[in-house]
XYZ file of C-alpha atoms in Angstrom:
312
model
C 69.274 -41.445 188.169
C 68.599 -43.315 191.414
C 65.027 -42.015 191.745
C 64.157 -43.216 188.236
C 65.708 -46.614 189.000
C 63.720 -46.945 192.234
C 60.467 -46.105 190.452
C 61.227 -48.562 187.664
C 62.026 -51.266 190.230
C 58.743 -50.623 192.035
C 56.730 -50.974 188.835
C 58.668 -54.102 187.843
C 58.091 -55.776 191.224
C 54.376 -54.930 191.105
C 54.036 -56.490 187.649
C 56.378 -59.463 187.989
C 56.128 -60.512 191.631
C 59.214 -62.064 193.247
C 62.535 -61.257 191.535
C 66.031 -62.202 192.671
C 68.668 -59.612 193.512
C 70.862 -60.998 190.736
C 68.158 -60.521 188.090
C 67.459 -56.994 189.296
C 71.179 -56.192 189.216
C 71.468 -57.446 185.637
C 68.303 -55.628 184.595
C 69.434 -52.249 185.932
C 73.173 -52.795 185.356
C 74.222 -52.242 188.954
C 75.786 -54.455 191.647
C 73.767 -56.682 193.972
C 74.983 -54.521 196.873
C 73.288 -51.541 195.195
C 70.091 -53.574 194.841
C 70.070 -54.349 198.564
C 70.573 -50.651 199.352
C 67.762 -49.752 196.941
C 65.424 -52.224 198.657
C 66.229 -50.616 202.013
C 65.463 -47.199 200.520
C 62.102 -48.421 199.189
C 61.196 -49.933 202.560
C 62.115 -46.716 204.400
C 59.937 -44.721 202.003
C 56.884 -46.794 202.980
C 56.763 -49.366 200.178
C 56.225 -52.820 201.750
C 59.117 -54.787 200.226
C 59.471 -58.389 201.382
C 62.774 -60.288 201.222
C 62.841 -64.081 200.850
C 65.871 -66.300 201.415
C 66.935 -69.520 199.689
C 67.207 -70.736 196.090
C 63.732 -69.402 195.257
C 64.278 -66.222 197.212
C 64.212 -62.640 196.094
C 62.277 -59.439 196.616
C 58.575 -58.797 196.186
C 56.009 -56.187 197.181
C 53.028 -57.098 199.358
C 50.038 -58.063 197.244
C 47.751 -55.376 198.692
C 50.049 -52.534 197.653
C 49.167 -50.547 194.521
C 50.993 -47.709 192.837
C 49.647 -44.198 193.333
C 48.547 -41.935 190.508
C 51.290 -39.522 191.560
C 53.891 -41.791 189.934
C 52.290 -41.255 186.510
C 53.238 -38.144 184.572
C 50.800 -36.147 182.444
C 52.586 -37.390 179.332
C 52.199 -41.043 180.426
C 48.507 -40.602 181.224
C 47.925 -38.833 177.907
C 49.552 -41.762 176.076
C 47.299 -44.209 177.933
C 44.200 -42.211 177.002
C 45.256 -42.050 173.339
C 45.849 -45.826 173.226
C 42.497 -46.657 174.834
C 40.708 -44.216 172.526
C 42.361 -45.811 169.487
C 41.290 -49.316 170.470
C 37.779 -48.035 171.172
C 37.517 -46.680 167.619
C 38.699 -49.984 166.118
C 36.497 -52.180 168.324
C 32.947 -50.933 168.729
C 32.683 -51.663 172.432
C 31.327 -49.319 175.088
C 33.654 -50.941 177.632
C 36.546 -48.970 176.129
C 34.639 -45.719 176.499
C 34.175 -46.547 180.186
C 37.867 -47.392 180.480
C 38.774 -44.106 178.818
C 36.608 -42.242 181.336
C 38.350 -44.050 184.207
C 41.797 -43.105 182.948
C 40.637 -39.536 182.320
C 39.480 -39.407 185.939
C 43.117 -39.792 187.019
C 43.877 -36.378 185.531
C 43.743 -33.351 187.741
C 41.650 -30.422 186.545
C 44.799 -28.449 185.771
C 46.101 -31.418 183.755
C 42.877 -31.577 181.750
C 43.040 -27.852 181.015
C 46.686 -28.114 179.987
C 46.018 -31.151 177.825
C 43.095 -29.469 176.110
C 45.075 -26.307 175.330
C 48.006 -28.099 173.704
C 45.895 -30.703 171.895
C 46.679 -34.387 171.478
C 50.350 -35.042 170.753
C 49.800 -38.759 170.165
C 46.933 -40.222 168.128
C 46.188 -43.933 167.604
C 43.857 -44.543 164.683
C 43.775 -48.287 164.154
C 41.277 -48.204 161.282
C 42.968 -48.709 157.865
C 42.204 -46.276 155.046
C 39.125 -47.285 153.061
C 37.929 -49.832 155.602
C 34.195 -50.442 155.503
C 31.909 -51.273 158.438
C 32.040 -55.012 157.626
C 35.646 -55.214 158.879
C 34.708 -53.841 162.290
C 31.680 -56.145 162.392
C 33.908 -59.198 161.928
C 36.289 -58.003 164.634
C 33.383 -57.502 167.031
C 31.970 -60.939 166.141
C 35.244 -62.647 167.042
C 35.687 -60.542 170.166
C 32.275 -61.639 171.451
C 32.880 -65.268 170.441
C 36.154 -65.253 172.398
C 34.413 -63.925 175.506
C 31.526 -66.441 175.170
C 33.806 -69.362 174.150
C 31.674 -70.016 171.089
C 32.815 -71.946 168.023
C 32.908 -69.889 164.819
C 32.221 -71.178 161.317
C 34.034 -69.250 158.613
C 35.003 -69.194 154.947
C 38.706 -68.461 154.589
C 40.662 -67.466 151.485
C 44.346 -68.414 151.690
C 47.359 -66.753 150.035
C 46.771 -68.647 146.779
C 43.115 -67.610 146.502
C 41.679 -70.978 147.556
C 38.571 -70.753 149.736
C 37.958 -73.348 152.452
C 35.257 -73.819 155.052
C 36.559 -73.919 158.616
C 35.215 -74.252 162.126
C 37.460 -72.775 164.777
C 37.725 -72.027 168.478
C 38.803 -68.352 168.702
C 41.290 -67.482 171.464
C 42.653 -63.993 170.778
C 42.405 -61.004 168.450
C 45.756 -59.636 167.273
C 46.303 -56.209 165.751
C 49.572 -56.218 163.792
C 50.184 -52.773 162.323
C 46.718 -51.982 160.977
C 45.802 -55.592 160.161
C 43.588 -57.754 162.377
C 44.259 -61.462 162.914
C 42.481 -64.162 164.908
C 44.463 -66.751 166.858
C 42.234 -69.834 166.890
C 42.249 -73.619 167.116
C 41.231 -74.887 163.670
C 39.135 -78.035 163.980
C 39.829 -78.922 160.321
C 43.628 -78.874 160.767
C 43.606 -80.020 164.378
C 46.057 -77.287 165.369
C 46.286 -73.620 166.288
C 46.280 -71.234 163.327
C 46.365 -67.483 162.778
C 43.700 -66.194 160.367
C 43.862 -62.783 158.739
C 40.435 -61.189 159.285
C 40.352 -59.467 155.878
C 40.602 -62.913 154.240
C 37.622 -64.255 156.148
C 34.801 -64.074 153.613
C 31.972 -65.024 155.950
C 31.849 -65.768 159.658
C 29.124 -66.941 162.014
C 29.269 -67.625 165.739
C 27.566 -70.959 166.423
C 25.577 -71.872 169.515
C 28.113 -74.613 170.330
C 30.712 -73.693 172.932
C 34.186 -75.059 173.671
C 36.535 -75.614 176.593
C 39.742 -73.628 176.222
C 42.787 -75.676 175.295
C 46.306 -74.945 176.466
C 47.593 -72.309 174.057
C 50.783 -70.323 173.682
C 50.694 -66.924 175.383
C 50.791 -64.236 172.707
C 52.325 -61.169 174.328
C 53.530 -60.292 170.833
C 52.931 -61.583 167.326
C 56.275 -62.582 165.819
C 56.534 -64.084 162.348
C 57.083 -67.815 162.139
C 58.245 -69.066 158.726
C 56.780 -72.506 159.502
C 53.301 -71.028 159.014
C 53.964 -70.749 155.286
C 54.144 -74.494 154.811
C 56.634 -74.079 151.962
C 60.234 -72.990 151.443
C 61.311 -69.453 150.650
C 63.500 -68.560 147.660
C 66.051 -65.762 147.569
C 65.102 -63.254 144.871
C 66.898 -60.126 143.646
C 64.694 -57.302 142.347
C 65.763 -54.028 140.733
C 63.375 -51.069 141.010
C 63.417 -47.786 139.122
C 63.870 -44.617 141.223
C 60.163 -43.765 140.799
C 59.255 -46.766 142.962
C 61.384 -45.693 145.916
C 58.440 -44.738 148.151
C 56.784 -48.116 147.644
C 60.032 -49.985 148.200
C 60.417 -48.194 151.522
C 56.880 -49.205 152.480
C 57.272 -52.856 151.508
C 60.793 -54.071 152.301
C 63.158 -53.919 155.310
C 65.800 -51.207 154.946
C 68.664 -53.689 155.405
C 67.476 -55.589 152.305
C 67.650 -52.511 150.056
C 70.689 -50.910 148.406
C 70.559 -47.741 146.316
C 72.744 -47.384 143.209
C 74.319 -44.145 141.933
C 71.589 -43.783 139.272
C 68.889 -43.938 141.960
C 67.716 -47.471 141.202
C 67.075 -49.769 144.134
C 68.158 -53.391 144.481
C 66.167 -55.582 146.862
C 67.626 -58.956 147.855
C 65.237 -60.891 150.046
C 63.627 -64.316 150.527
C 60.045 -64.846 149.375
C 57.460 -67.567 149.062
C 56.704 -67.777 145.337
C 52.926 -67.701 145.617
C 50.107 -65.653 144.110
C 50.743 -62.799 146.522
C 54.375 -62.549 145.435
C 53.665 -62.444 141.695
C 50.734 -60.086 142.223
C 53.040 -57.757 144.150
C 55.572 -57.765 141.290
C 52.964 -57.103 138.614
C 51.499 -54.240 140.686
C 54.787 -52.382 140.139
C 54.255 -52.490 136.365
C 57.516 -51.706 134.499
C 59.130 -50.158 137.592
C 60.596 -53.507 138.651
C 62.693 -56.220 137.033
C 63.587 -59.642 138.395
C 67.367 -59.951 138.271
C 67.639 -63.410 139.851
C 66.633 -66.239 139.625
C 65.849 -66.677 135.942
C 62.854 -68.967 136.436
C 61.090 -66.280 138.470
C 61.663 -63.745 135.666
C 60.260 -66.263 133.165
C 57.174 -66.751 135.337
C 56.564 -62.974 135.408
C 56.897 -62.833 131.591
C 54.384 -65.665 131.206
C 51.912 -63.991 133.536
C 52.257 -60.713 131.628
C 51.497 -62.606 128.388
C 48.455 -64.152 130.033
C 47.223 -60.671 130.974
C 47.640 -59.477 127.365
C 45.824 -62.606 126.178
C 42.696 -61.602 128.088
C 42.452 -58.474 125.928
C 42.918 -60.215 122.584
C 39.664 -61.027 120.806
């Protein structure tokens, strides 16, 4: 609908600044003539749209203009409140309680009554099951160190169980699923690294501060296979039907095929490290390595080693 397109354009221009007519046309799948008509409509409705000519030209909205609360629906405001509340529970910071109050203040009294009667339809609980207070303490430590630009000394346990002492300049906290990570410049490696908070054994913010380096902007946290530092190997696993719920939790759906007898075949690439073999052994006799043979032999040897620990 045209009204929805005009609202979306307004929000986009407020967030992005100057945008060309061609980019807007491609974004909303309309002609540039339609974009020019839409800009005229926005201007006539009182939104201060500015048009710039030339190679760097395009449309933008005057800097002083802000969007009114009336453009936000009750559902959108409720989603914002749920998200802020979820972050506030994961990060023990009163600032998020204040932010929640500010967003709540955008609700009309009738909206608040309606929202209270129907209950919350969207809940963000970012705390993993069984998480103790020490996890939140580490998150808060890094959050404060980031704000104060303080160097952090930490003990880190990598994927193979090796513990190393690091000093790092923390730049950002990342919540991926229900797992916290810290994006930091590691002074030991001389490069930016991403540390999983649950693998940080101890952490202490030092009195020393740092000047922020130029770092990549993390608007999302996408996996980079180069972080592994080693090659992946394609492995085929066959699971019994009883393991179906865990297979669905652990592997992408496009890597799983289900046979007529209910067994599941997973064909995926893995790094053959301690995590990988621990994952296989956690499935007990519900999984078998079909290919390659040397991986199956490694699982057999590890199973023998486990039995050996129980032999007097």
